[in-house]
N, CA and C atoms as an extended XYZ file, in Angstrom:
495
Properties=species:S:1:pos:R:3:atomname:S:1:resname:S:1:resid:I:1 pbc="F F F"
N         1.440       13.208      -28.790 N   MET     1
C         1.811       12.979      -27.407 CA  MET     1
C         0.551       12.745      -26.602 C   MET     1
N         0.564       11.833      -25.628 N   THR     2
C        -0.631       11.447      -24.895 CA  THR     2
C        -0.838       12.250      -23.633 C   THR     2
N         0.037       13.187      -23.306 N   ASP     3
C        -0.090       13.950      -22.066 CA  ASP     3
C        -1.402       14.694      -21.961 C   ASP     3
N        -1.985       15.108      -23.076 N   ASN     4
C        -3.182       15.921      -23.034 CA  ASN     4
C        -4.447       15.137      -23.340 C   ASN     4
N        -4.360       13.827      -23.390 N   LEU     5
C        -5.543       13.033      -23.651 CA  LEU     5
C        -6.478       13.089      -22.454 C   LEU     5
N        -7.772       13.245      -22.676 N   PRO     6
C        -8.706       13.235      -21.555 CA  PRO     6
C        -8.856       11.835      -20.983 C   PRO     6
N        -9.362       11.774      -19.771 N   ALA     7
C        -9.660       10.479      -19.166 CA  ALA     7
C       -10.710        9.795      -20.029 C   ALA     7
N       -10.723        8.450      -20.059 N   PRO     8
C       -11.721        7.756      -20.866 CA  PRO     8
C       -13.120        8.253      -20.509 C   PRO     8
N       -13.878        8.671      -21.506 N   GLY     9
C       -15.236        9.136      -21.292 CA  GLY     9
C       -15.348       10.587      -20.861 C   GLY     9
N       -14.235       11.285      -20.658 N   ALA    10
C       -14.277       12.669      -20.198 CA  ALA    10
C       -14.299       13.618      -21.385 C   ALA    10
N       -15.021       14.717      -21.211 N   THR    11
C       -14.985       15.761      -22.232 CA  THR    11
C       -13.790       16.643      -21.954 C   THR    11
N       -13.426       17.512      -22.908 N   SER    12
C       -12.281       18.374      -22.672 CA  SER    12
C       -12.549       19.333      -21.520 C   SER    12
N       -13.805       19.755      -21.291 N   ALA    13
C       -14.126       20.602      -20.137 CA  ALA    13
C       -13.874       19.835      -18.843 C   ALA    13
N       -14.256       18.544      -18.826 N   GLU    14
C       -13.996       17.727      -17.635 CA  GLU    14
C       -12.504       17.539      -17.425 C   GLU    14
N       -11.730       17.414      -18.507 N   SER    15
C       -10.288       17.262      -18.386 CA  SER    15
C        -9.663       18.505      -17.771 C   SER    15
N       -10.159       19.681      -18.176 N   THR    16
C        -9.649       20.931      -17.623 CA  THR    16
C        -9.957       20.993      -16.130 C   THR    16
N       -11.184       20.615      -15.753 N   GLU    17
C       -11.549       20.615      -14.336 CA  GLU    17
C       -10.683       19.635      -13.553 C   GLU    17
N       -10.373       18.491      -14.143 N   ALA    18
C        -9.587       17.480      -13.451 CA  ALA    18
C        -8.195       17.973      -13.110 C   ALA    18
N        -7.721       18.987      -13.839 N   ALA    19
C        -6.398       19.522      -13.563 CA  ALA    19
C        -6.372       20.363      -12.288 C   ALA    19
N        -7.547       20.739      -11.779 N   GLU    20
C        -7.608       21.492      -10.532 CA  GLU    20
C        -7.209       20.571       -9.387 C   GLU    20
N        -6.294       21.013       -8.502 N   PRO    21
C        -5.796       20.126       -7.438 CA  PRO    21
C        -6.881       19.502       -6.566 C   PRO    21
N        -7.872       20.269       -6.142 N   ALA    22
C        -8.902       19.708       -5.252 CA  ALA    22
C        -9.725       18.640       -5.959 C   ALA    22
N       -10.090       18.909       -7.209 N   GLU    23
C       -10.864       17.943       -7.980 CA  GLU    23
C       -10.043       16.676       -8.232 C   GLU    23
N        -8.813       16.857       -8.648 N   LEU    24
C        -7.925       15.735       -8.926 CA  LEU    24
C        -7.680       14.909       -7.663 C   LEU    24
N        -7.459       15.595       -6.552 N   ALA    25
C        -7.237       14.896       -5.279 CA  ALA    25
C        -8.447       14.062       -4.895 C   ALA    25
N        -9.618       14.614       -5.052 N   GLY    26
C       -10.837       13.874       -4.713 CA  GLY    26
C       -11.032       12.650       -5.577 C   GLY    26
N       -10.816       12.815       -6.877 N   ARG    27
C       -10.972       11.674       -7.787 CA  ARG    27
C        -9.926       10.600       -7.528 C   ARG    27
N        -8.684       11.024       -7.292 N   LEU    28
C        -7.610       10.066       -7.028 CA  LEU    28
C        -7.872        9.302       -5.738 C   LEU    28
N        -8.247       10.002       -4.679 N   ARG    29
C        -8.555        9.353       -3.407 CA  ARG    29
C        -9.689        8.356       -3.581 C   ARG    29
N       -10.730        8.770       -4.289 N   ALA    30
C       -11.892        7.900       -4.476 CA  ALA    30
C       -11.534        6.625       -5.245 C   ALA    30
N       -10.755        6.767       -6.316 N   VAL    31
C       -10.418        5.581       -7.104 CA  VAL    31
C        -9.503        4.633       -6.316 C   VAL    31
N        -8.561        5.201       -5.555 N   LEU    32
C        -7.692        4.348       -4.742 CA  LEU    32
C        -8.482        3.653       -3.643 C   LEU    32
N        -9.413        4.393       -3.051 N   GLN    33
C       -10.241        3.832       -1.984 CA  GLN    33
C       -11.082        2.666       -2.503 C   GLN    33
N       -11.452        2.698       -3.759 N   GLN    34
C       -12.225        1.609       -4.357 CA  GLN    34
C       -11.328        0.497       -4.892 C   GLN    34
N       -10.189        0.855       -5.462 N   LEU    35
C        -9.305       -0.118       -6.098 CA  LEU    35
C        -8.660       -1.073       -5.095 C   LEU    35
N        -8.137       -0.531       -4.003 N   LEU    36
C        -7.420       -1.389       -3.052 CA  LEU    36
C        -8.296       -2.484       -2.444 C   LEU    36
N        -9.508       -2.187       -1.963 N   PRO    37
C       -10.338       -3.284       -1.456 CA  PRO    37
C       -10.715       -4.304       -2.533 C   PRO    37
N       -10.902       -3.828       -3.759 N   LEU    38
C       -11.200       -4.765       -4.843 CA  LEU    38
C       -10.041       -5.725       -5.064 C   LEU    38
N        -8.822       -5.213       -5.000 N   LEU    39
C        -7.652       -6.078       -5.155 CA  LEU    39
C        -7.522       -7.038       -3.980 C   LEU    39
N        -7.734       -6.514       -2.776 N   ARG    40
C        -7.638       -7.381       -1.593 CA  ARG    40
C        -8.625       -8.539       -1.671 C   ARG    40
N        -9.770       -8.272       -2.275 N   GLY    41
C       -10.777       -9.314       -2.408 CA  GLY    41
C       -10.402      -10.392       -3.411 C   GLY    41
N        -9.350      -10.192       -4.167 N   GLN    42
C        -8.919      -11.147       -5.188 CA  GLN    42
C        -7.910      -12.162       -4.649 C   GLN    42
N        -7.481      -12.002       -3.415 N   THR    43
C        -6.464      -12.900       -2.875 CA  THR    43
C        -7.102      -14.168       -2.318 C   THR    43
N        -6.325      -15.228       -2.273 N   THR    44
C        -6.799      -16.509       -1.740 CA  THR    44
C        -6.404      -16.672       -0.271 C   THR    44
N        -6.106      -15.548        0.398 N   HIS    45
C        -5.667      -15.586        1.798 CA  HIS    45
C        -6.628      -14.769        2.656 C   HIS    45
N        -7.807      -15.327        2.973 N   PRO    46
C        -8.805      -14.551        3.703 CA  PRO    46
C        -8.383      -14.170        5.130 C   PRO    46
N        -7.421      -14.890        5.702 N   ASP    47
C        -6.952      -14.561        7.049 CA  ASP    47
C        -6.041      -13.337        7.061 C   ASP    47
N        -5.647      -12.874        5.901 N   LEU    48
C        -4.801      -11.689        5.810 CA  LEU    48
C        -5.708      -10.483        5.577 C   LEU    48
N        -6.120       -9.855        6.677 N   THR    49
C        -6.989       -8.686        6.606 CA  THR    49
C        -6.213       -7.500        6.043 C   THR    49
N        -6.904       -6.447        5.615 N   PRO    50
C        -6.197       -5.269        5.111 CA  PRO    50
C        -5.208       -4.680        6.117 C   PRO    50
N        -5.573       -4.625        7.379 N   SER    51
C        -4.648       -4.056        8.369 CA  SER    51
C        -3.451       -4.972        8.605 C   SER    51
N        -3.648       -6.262        8.606 N   ARG    52
C        -2.525       -7.192        8.755 CA  ARG    52
C        -1.612       -7.116        7.530 C   ARG    52
N        -2.226       -7.007        6.364 N   HIS    53
C        -1.441       -6.869        5.138 CA  HIS    53
C        -0.602       -5.598        5.196 C   HIS    53
N        -1.208       -4.504        5.646 N   ALA    54
C        -0.477       -3.234        5.756 CA  ALA    54
C         0.689       -3.361        6.723 C   ALA    54
N         0.472       -4.041        7.844 N   ALA    55
C         1.544       -4.219        8.828 CA  ALA    55
C         2.680       -5.055        8.251 C   ALA    55
N         2.350       -6.122        7.557 N   LEU    56
C         3.394       -6.943        6.932 CA  LEU    56
C         4.170       -6.138        5.897 C   LEU    56
N         3.461       -5.315        5.128 N   ALA    57
C         4.127       -4.491        4.117 CA  ALA    57
C         5.078       -3.488        4.771 C   ALA    57
N         4.669       -2.907        5.892 N   VAL    58
C         5.542       -1.972        6.624 CA  VAL    58
C         6.786       -2.704        7.098 C   VAL    58
N         6.609       -3.885        7.663 N   LEU    59
C         7.765       -4.652        8.149 CA  LEU    59
C         8.668       -5.084        6.992 C   LEU    59
N         8.078       -5.427        5.867 N   ALA    60
C         8.887       -5.819        4.705 CA  ALA    60
C         9.717       -4.646        4.206 C   ALA    60
N         9.129       -3.465        4.216 N   ALA    61
C         9.813       -2.294        3.677 CA  ALA    61
C        10.792       -1.664        4.658 C   ALA    61
N        10.509       -1.746        5.961 N   HIS    62
C        11.277       -0.963        6.927 CA  HIS    62
C        11.801       -1.755        8.121 C   HIS    62
N        11.455       -3.032        8.243 N   GLY    63
C        11.811       -3.799        9.429 CA  GLY    63
C        13.271       -4.152        9.484 C   GLY    63
N        13.724       -4.633       10.603 N   PRO    64
C        12.965       -4.817       11.836 CA  PRO    64
C        12.666       -3.481       12.526 C   PRO    64
N        11.507       -3.443       13.207 N   LEU    65
C        11.044       -2.228       13.857 CA  LEU    65
C        10.558       -2.509       15.274 C   LEU    65
N        10.643       -1.496       16.110 N   ARG    66
C         9.969       -1.540       17.407 CA  ARG    66
C         8.475       -1.349       17.159 C   ARG    66
N         7.682       -1.769       18.111 N   ILE    67
C         6.233       -1.607       17.979 CA  ILE    67
C         5.868       -0.134       17.796 C   ILE    67
N         6.546        0.756       18.503 N   SER    68
C         6.246        2.189       18.361 CA  SER    68
C         6.530        2.672       16.944 C   SER    68
N         7.547        2.117       16.300 N   GLU    69
C         7.850        2.499       14.921 CA  GLU    69
C         6.815        1.939       13.953 C   GLU    69
N         6.327        0.731       14.231 N   VAL    70
C         5.245        0.165       13.427 CA  VAL    70
C         4.033        1.088       13.519 C   VAL    70
N         3.718        1.520       14.737 N   ALA    71
C         2.577        2.412       14.951 CA  ALA    71
C         2.738        3.703       14.162 C   ALA    71
N         3.908        4.294       14.232 N   THR    72
C         4.158        5.551       13.524 CA  THR    72
C         4.013        5.360       12.023 C   THR    72
N         4.594        4.318       11.478 N   ARG    73
C         4.560        4.099       10.026 CA  ARG    73
C         3.158        3.751        9.529 C   ARG    73
N         2.338        3.155       10.395 N   MET    74
C         0.972        2.802       10.006 CA  MET    74
C        -0.030        3.884       10.402 C   MET    74
N         0.455        4.889       11.130 N   ASN    75
C        -0.406        5.967       11.610 CA  ASN    75
C        -1.529        5.430       12.502 C   ASN    75
N        -1.140        4.560       13.447 N   ILE    76
C        -2.070        4.006       14.425 CA  ILE    76
C        -1.453        4.182       15.807 C   ILE    76
N        -2.226        3.920       16.857 N   THR    77
C        -1.706        4.047       18.213 CA  THR    77
C        -0.783        2.880       18.542 C   THR    77
N         0.041        3.077       19.537 N   VAL    78
C         0.966        2.021       19.954 CA  VAL    78
C         0.185        0.810       20.471 C   VAL    78
N        -0.901        1.041       21.202 N   SER    79
C        -1.681       -0.099       21.711 CA  SER    79
C        -2.304       -0.893       20.562 C   SER    79
N        -2.762       -0.208       19.526 N   THR    80
C        -3.306       -0.902       18.358 CA  THR    80
C        -2.201       -1.671       17.642 C   THR    80
N        -1.039       -1.067       17.507 N   ALA    81
C         0.097       -1.747       16.870 CA  ALA    81
C         0.520       -2.964       17.682 C   ALA    81
N         0.486       -2.837       18.993 N   SER    82
C         0.845       -3.966       19.857 CA  SER    82
C        -0.112       -5.137       19.652 C   SER    82
N        -1.406       -4.840       19.579 N   ARG    83
C        -2.388       -5.902       19.319 CA  ARG    83
C        -2.172       -6.503       17.929 C   ARG    83
N        -1.839       -5.647       16.954 N   MET    84
C        -1.595       -6.124       15.602 CA  MET    84
C        -0.395       -7.073       15.584 C   MET    84
N         0.664       -6.679       16.261 N   VAL    85
C         1.870       -7.512       16.322 CA  VAL    85
C         1.544       -8.844       16.993 C   VAL    85
N         0.720       -8.827       18.033 N   ASP    86
C         0.312      -10.079       18.673 CA  ASP    86
C        -0.432      -10.979       17.685 C   ASP    86
N        -1.323      -10.393       16.887 N   LEU    87
C        -2.051      -11.172       15.878 CA  LEU    87
C        -1.116      -11.739       14.814 C   LEU    87
N        -0.175      -10.917       14.364 N   LEU    88
C         0.785      -11.388       13.358 CA  LEU    88
C         1.643      -12.514       13.925 C   LEU    88
N         2.038      -12.363       15.177 N   GLY    89
C         2.822      -13.411       15.830 CA  GLY    89
C         2.019      -14.693       15.979 C   GLY    89
N         0.748      -14.543       16.356 N   GLY    90
C        -0.123      -15.711       16.502 CA  GLY    90
C        -0.350      -16.444       15.199 C   GLY    90
N        -0.264      -15.715       14.102 N   SER    91
C        -0.418      -16.326       12.781 CA  SER    91
C         0.888      -16.918       12.272 C   SER    91
N         1.986      -16.666       12.995 N   GLY    92
C         3.281      -17.227       12.608 CA  GLY    92
C         3.980      -16.478       11.496 C   GLY    92
N         3.674      -15.170       11.320 N   TRP    93
C         4.214      -14.413       10.200 CA  TRP    93
C         5.380      -13.506       10.566 C   TRP    93
N         5.656      -13.347       11.852 N   ILE    94
C         6.712      -12.432       12.279 CA  ILE    94
C         7.621      -13.101       13.305 C   ILE    94
N         8.747      -12.447       13.532 N   THR    95
C         9.690      -12.854       14.567 CA  THR    95
C         9.924      -11.659       15.473 C   THR    95
N         9.997      -11.930       16.772 N   ARG    96
C        10.355      -10.901       17.749 CA  ARG    96
C        11.707      -11.274       18.332 C   ARG    96
N        12.532      -10.248       18.486 N   ARG    97
C        13.802      -10.481       19.170 CA  ARG    97
C        14.116       -9.247       20.005 C   ARG    97
N        14.913       -9.400       21.027 N   PRO    98
C        15.246       -8.241       21.862 CA  PRO    98
C        15.976       -7.178       21.048 C   PRO    98
N        15.682       -5.931       21.368 N   ASP    99
C        16.359       -4.807       20.733 CA  ASP    99
C        17.720       -4.663       21.388 C   ASP    99
N        18.816       -4.788       20.652 N   PRO   100
C        20.145       -4.679       21.251 CA  PRO   100
C        20.381       -3.321       21.928 C   PRO   100
N        19.689       -2.291       21.465 N   ALA   101
C        19.852       -0.961       22.053 CA  ALA   101
C        19.068       -0.801       23.352 C   ALA   101
N        18.063       -1.656       23.584 N   ASP   102
C        17.223       -1.570       24.775 CA  ASP   102
C        16.586       -2.933       24.989 C   ASP   102
N        17.135       -3.695       25.902 N   GLN   103
C        16.676       -5.072       26.125 CA  GLN   103
C        15.217       -5.151       26.575 C   GLN   103
N        14.641       -4.034       27.023 N   ARG   104
C        13.225       -4.038       27.421 CA  ARG   104
C        12.312       -4.011       26.201 C   ARG   104
N        12.830       -3.605       25.070 N   ALA   105
C        12.033       -3.477       23.845 CA  ALA   105
C        12.308       -4.654       22.912 C   ALA   105
N        11.386       -4.863       21.988 N   SER   106
C        11.536       -5.923       20.986 CA  SER   106
C        11.607       -5.314       19.601 C   SER   106
N        12.310       -6.011       18.732 N   LEU   107
C        12.316       -5.682       17.312 CA  LEU   107
C        11.463       -6.716       16.592 C   LEU   107
N        10.588       -6.230       15.738 N   ILE   108
C         9.660       -7.084       15.013 CA  ILE   108
C        10.097       -7.125       13.551 C   ILE   108
N        10.127       -8.322       12.992 N   SER   109
C        10.455       -8.458       11.575 CA  SER   109
C         9.644       -9.600       10.972 C   SER   109
N         9.528       -9.571        9.658 N   LEU   110
C         8.886      -10.687        8.964 CA  LEU   110
C         9.760      -11.921        9.093 C   LEU   110
N         9.146      -13.063        9.257 N   ASN   111
C         9.910      -14.301        9.172 CA  ASN   111
C         9.688      -14.880        7.778 C   ASN   111
N        10.251      -16.025        7.517 N   ALA   112
C        10.157      -16.622        6.177 CA  ALA   112
C         8.705      -16.870        5.778 C   ALA   112
N         7.869      -17.306        6.711 N   THR   113
C         6.451      -17.557        6.414 CA  THR   113
C         5.748      -16.271        6.010 C   THR   113
N         6.018      -15.188        6.747 N   GLY   114
C         5.428      -13.895        6.428 CA  GLY   114
C         5.885      -13.375        5.081 C   GLY   114
N         7.158      -13.558        4.786 N   GLU   115
C         7.687      -13.118        3.493 CA  GLU   115
C         7.053      -13.889        2.347 C   GLU   115
N         6.900      -15.195        2.512 N   VAL   116
C         6.277      -16.015        1.471 CA  VAL   116
C         4.825      -15.587        1.266 C   VAL   116
N         4.105      -15.355        2.360 N   LEU   117
C         2.715      -14.927        2.260 CA  LEU   117
C         2.602      -13.586        1.542 C   LEU   117
N         3.400      -12.612        1.963 N   LEU   118
C         3.339      -11.288        1.359 CA  LEU   118
C         3.695      -11.341       -0.130 C   LEU   118
N         4.692      -12.120       -0.472 N   THR   119
C         5.076      -12.276       -1.873 CA  THR   119
C         3.947      -12.915       -2.673 C   THR   119
N         3.305      -13.922       -2.116 N   ALA   120
C         2.205      -14.598       -2.815 CA  ALA   120
C         1.026      -13.655       -3.034 C   ALA   120
N         0.681      -12.880       -2.024 N   VAL   121
C        -0.443      -11.952       -2.142 CA  VAL   121
C        -0.120      -10.869       -3.172 C   VAL   121
N         1.087      -10.354       -3.131 N   ARG   122
C         1.479       -9.339       -4.114 CA  ARG   122
C         1.450       -9.907       -5.522 C   ARG   122
N         1.889      -11.142       -5.685 N   ARG   123
C         1.885      -11.776       -7.005 CA  ARG   123
C         0.445      -11.978       -7.489 C   ARG   123
N        -0.434      -12.424       -6.588 N   GLU   124
C        -1.832      -12.639       -6.960 CA  GLU   124
C        -2.491      -11.343       -7.408 C   GLU   124
N        -2.327      -10.283       -6.626 N   THR   125
C        -2.988       -9.023       -6.967 CA  THR   125
C        -2.366       -8.394       -8.215 C   THR   125
N        -1.061       -8.539       -8.387 N   ALA   126
C        -0.433       -8.037       -9.617 CA  ALA   126
C        -0.960       -8.811      -10.819 C   ALA   126
N        -1.202      -10.089      -10.647 N   GLY   127
C        -1.752      -10.903      -11.732 CA  GLY   127
C        -3.152      -10.456      -12.120 C   GLY   127
N        -3.966      -10.144      -11.121 N   VAL   128
C        -5.316       -9.647      -11.390 CA  VAL   128
C        -5.238       -8.327      -12.146 C   VAL   128
N        -4.369       -7.434      -11.692 N   LEU   129
C        -4.201       -6.152      -12.381 CA  LEU   129
C        -3.701       -6.355      -13.807 C   LEU   129
N        -2.742       -7.253      -13.975 N   ALA   130
C        -2.191       -7.502      -15.309 CA  ALA   130
C        -3.274       -7.999      -16.265 C   ALA   130
N        -4.160       -8.857      -15.774 N   GLU   131
C        -5.264       -9.337      -16.616 CA  GLU   131
C        -6.148       -8.183      -17.060 C   GLU   131
N        -6.458       -7.292      -16.128 N   GLU   132
C        -7.303       -6.141      -16.473 CA  GLU   132
C        -6.572       -5.189      -17.417 C   GLU   132
N        -5.298       -4.950      -17.173 N   LEU   133
C        -4.516       -4.061      -18.037 CA  LEU   133
C        -4.431       -4.619      -19.455 C   LEU   133
N        -4.389       -5.932      -19.585 N   ALA   134
C        -4.311       -6.555      -20.908 CA  ALA   134
C        -5.551       -6.256      -21.743 C   ALA   134
N        -6.666       -5.974      -21.077 N   HIS   135
C        -7.903       -5.660      -21.791 CA  HIS   135
C        -8.016       -4.180      -22.158 C   HIS   135
N        -7.112       -3.359      -21.650 N   MET   136
C        -7.150       -1.918      -21.942 CA  MET   136
C        -6.572       -1.652      -23.325 C   MET   136
N        -7.003       -0.551      -23.889 N   ALA   137
C        -6.434       -0.105      -25.163 CA  ALA   137
C        -4.985        0.320      -24.930 C   ALA   137
N        -4.124        0.143      -25.934 N   PRO   138
C        -2.717        0.527      -25.775 CA  PRO   138
C        -2.535        1.983      -25.327 C   PRO   138
N        -3.354        2.899      -25.838 N   ASP   139
C        -3.239        4.302      -25.421 CA  ASP   139
C        -3.554        4.468      -23.934 C   ASP   139
N        -4.529        3.717      -23.446 N   GLU   140
C        -4.863        3.793      -22.017 CA  GLU   140
C        -3.723        3.251      -21.167 C   GLU   140
N        -3.130        2.137      -21.602 N   ARG   141
C        -1.985        1.583      -20.862 CA  ARG   141
C        -0.813        2.557      -20.873 C   ARG   141
N        -0.596        3.219      -21.993 N   ARG   142
C         0.483        4.197      -22.087 CA  ARG   142
C         0.236        5.365      -21.125 C   ARG   142
N        -1.002        5.836      -21.060 N   LEU   143
C        -1.344        6.909      -20.120 CA  LEU   143
C        -1.063        6.479      -18.683 C   LEU   143
N        -1.465        5.277      -18.355 N   LEU   144
C        -1.228        4.768      -17.006 CA  LEU   144
C         0.272        4.639      -16.737 C   LEU   144
N         1.006        4.128      -17.708 N   HIS   145
C         2.453        3.998      -17.575 CA  HIS   145
C         3.105        5.357      -17.353 C   HIS   145
N         2.674        6.338      -18.121 N   ASP   146
C         3.239        7.677      -18.008 CA  ASP   146
C         2.890        8.346      -16.678 C   ASP   146
N         1.777        7.954      -16.088 N   ALA   147
C         1.355        8.536      -14.806 CA  ALA   147
C         2.086        7.917      -13.610 C   ALA   147
N         2.643        6.729      -13.773 N   LEU   148
C         3.264        6.043      -12.636 CA  LEU   148
C         4.381        6.836      -11.964 C   LEU   148
N         5.322        7.445      -12.691 N   PRO   149
C         6.348        8.232      -11.994 CA  PRO   149
C         5.758        9.380      -11.171 C   PRO   149
N         4.694        9.968      -11.668 N   VAL   150
C         4.036       11.046      -10.918 CA  VAL   150
C         3.421       10.490       -9.635 C   VAL   150
N         2.756        9.350       -9.738 N   LEU   151
C         2.149        8.726       -8.554 CA  LEU   151
C         3.218        8.265       -7.566 C   LEU   151
N         4.317        7.746       -8.079 N   GLU   152
C         5.415        7.338       -7.202 CA  GLU   152
C         6.008        8.539       -6.476 C   GLU   152
N         6.161        9.650       -7.189 N   GLY   153
C         6.662       10.874       -6.573 CA  GLY   153
C         5.691       11.409       -5.526 C   GLY   153
N         4.400       11.343       -5.813 N   LEU   154
C         3.383       11.764       -4.853 CA  LEU   154
C         3.456       10.908       -3.594 C   LEU   154
N         3.621        9.610       -3.779 N   THR   155
C         3.747        8.707       -2.636 CA  THR   155
C         4.949        9.084       -1.781 C   THR   155
N         6.072        9.326       -2.416 N   GLU   156
C         7.284        9.685       -1.672 CA  GLU   156
C         7.112       11.025       -0.964 C   GLU   156
N         6.482       11.974       -1.611 N   SER   157
C         6.243       13.276       -1.005 CA  SER   157
C         5.365       13.148        0.242 C   SER   157
N         4.319       12.341        0.138 N   LEU   158
C         3.440       12.123        1.297 CA  LEU   158
C         4.163       11.361        2.400 C   LEU   158
N         5.036       10.446        2.012 N   ARG   159
C         5.804        9.690        3.004 CA  ARG   159
C         6.698       10.626        3.827 C   ARG   159
N         7.190       11.679        3.207 N   GLN   160
C         8.079       12.627        3.879 CA  GLN   160
C         7.337       13.597        4.797 C   GLN   160
N         6.034       13.748        4.589 N   ARG   161
C         5.242       14.656        5.418 CA  ARG   161
C         5.070       14.085        6.805 C   ARG   161
N         5.109       14.944        7.820 N   PRO   162
C         4.825       14.457        9.167 CA  PRO   162
C         3.360       14.000        9.244 C   PRO   162
N         3.153       12.899        9.915 N   ALA   163
C         1.782       12.373       10.063 CA  ALA   163
C         0.997       13.279       11.000 C   ALA   163
N        -0.247       13.532       10.652 N   SER   164
C        -1.115       14.310       11.540 CA  SER   164
C        -2.035       13.341       12.270 C   SER   164
N        -2.212       13.590       13.507 N   ARG   165
C        -3.082       12.704       14.310 CA  ARG   165
C        -4.200       13.474       14.885 C   ARG   165
């Protein structure tokens, strides 16, 4: 069973230390902090900044949303979200329509152009990852595969936590 295999290059003492929550959290945060910008750099859409990409992803997953809801989901201020929505609108990636519950407010959603862009970027970055995964040893890919449900559960758990500001 591969559950007890150490990380590539790790000694069994390092594997034991990695099981400590603080150590594991630090390593996981660090690798994600490095991995995501590397993936973003692989896209052919330089006008899609990381923050714009994050906003489009929020709208794809949860839209249509009010600007205040975009702000909450992105953990940014409403004024920052408003500027972001203006940029997305200027790029032609979103649609605004009046909120039926409050005509003073707008609902923001991805339009077809935004959906096509987000799909293309996701496909490009998944392709880059797939190329790298193809070079991994089968045992390493299996370890990564086995870790995915845990990472997905961690993501959902964090999503349920109230945001701290």
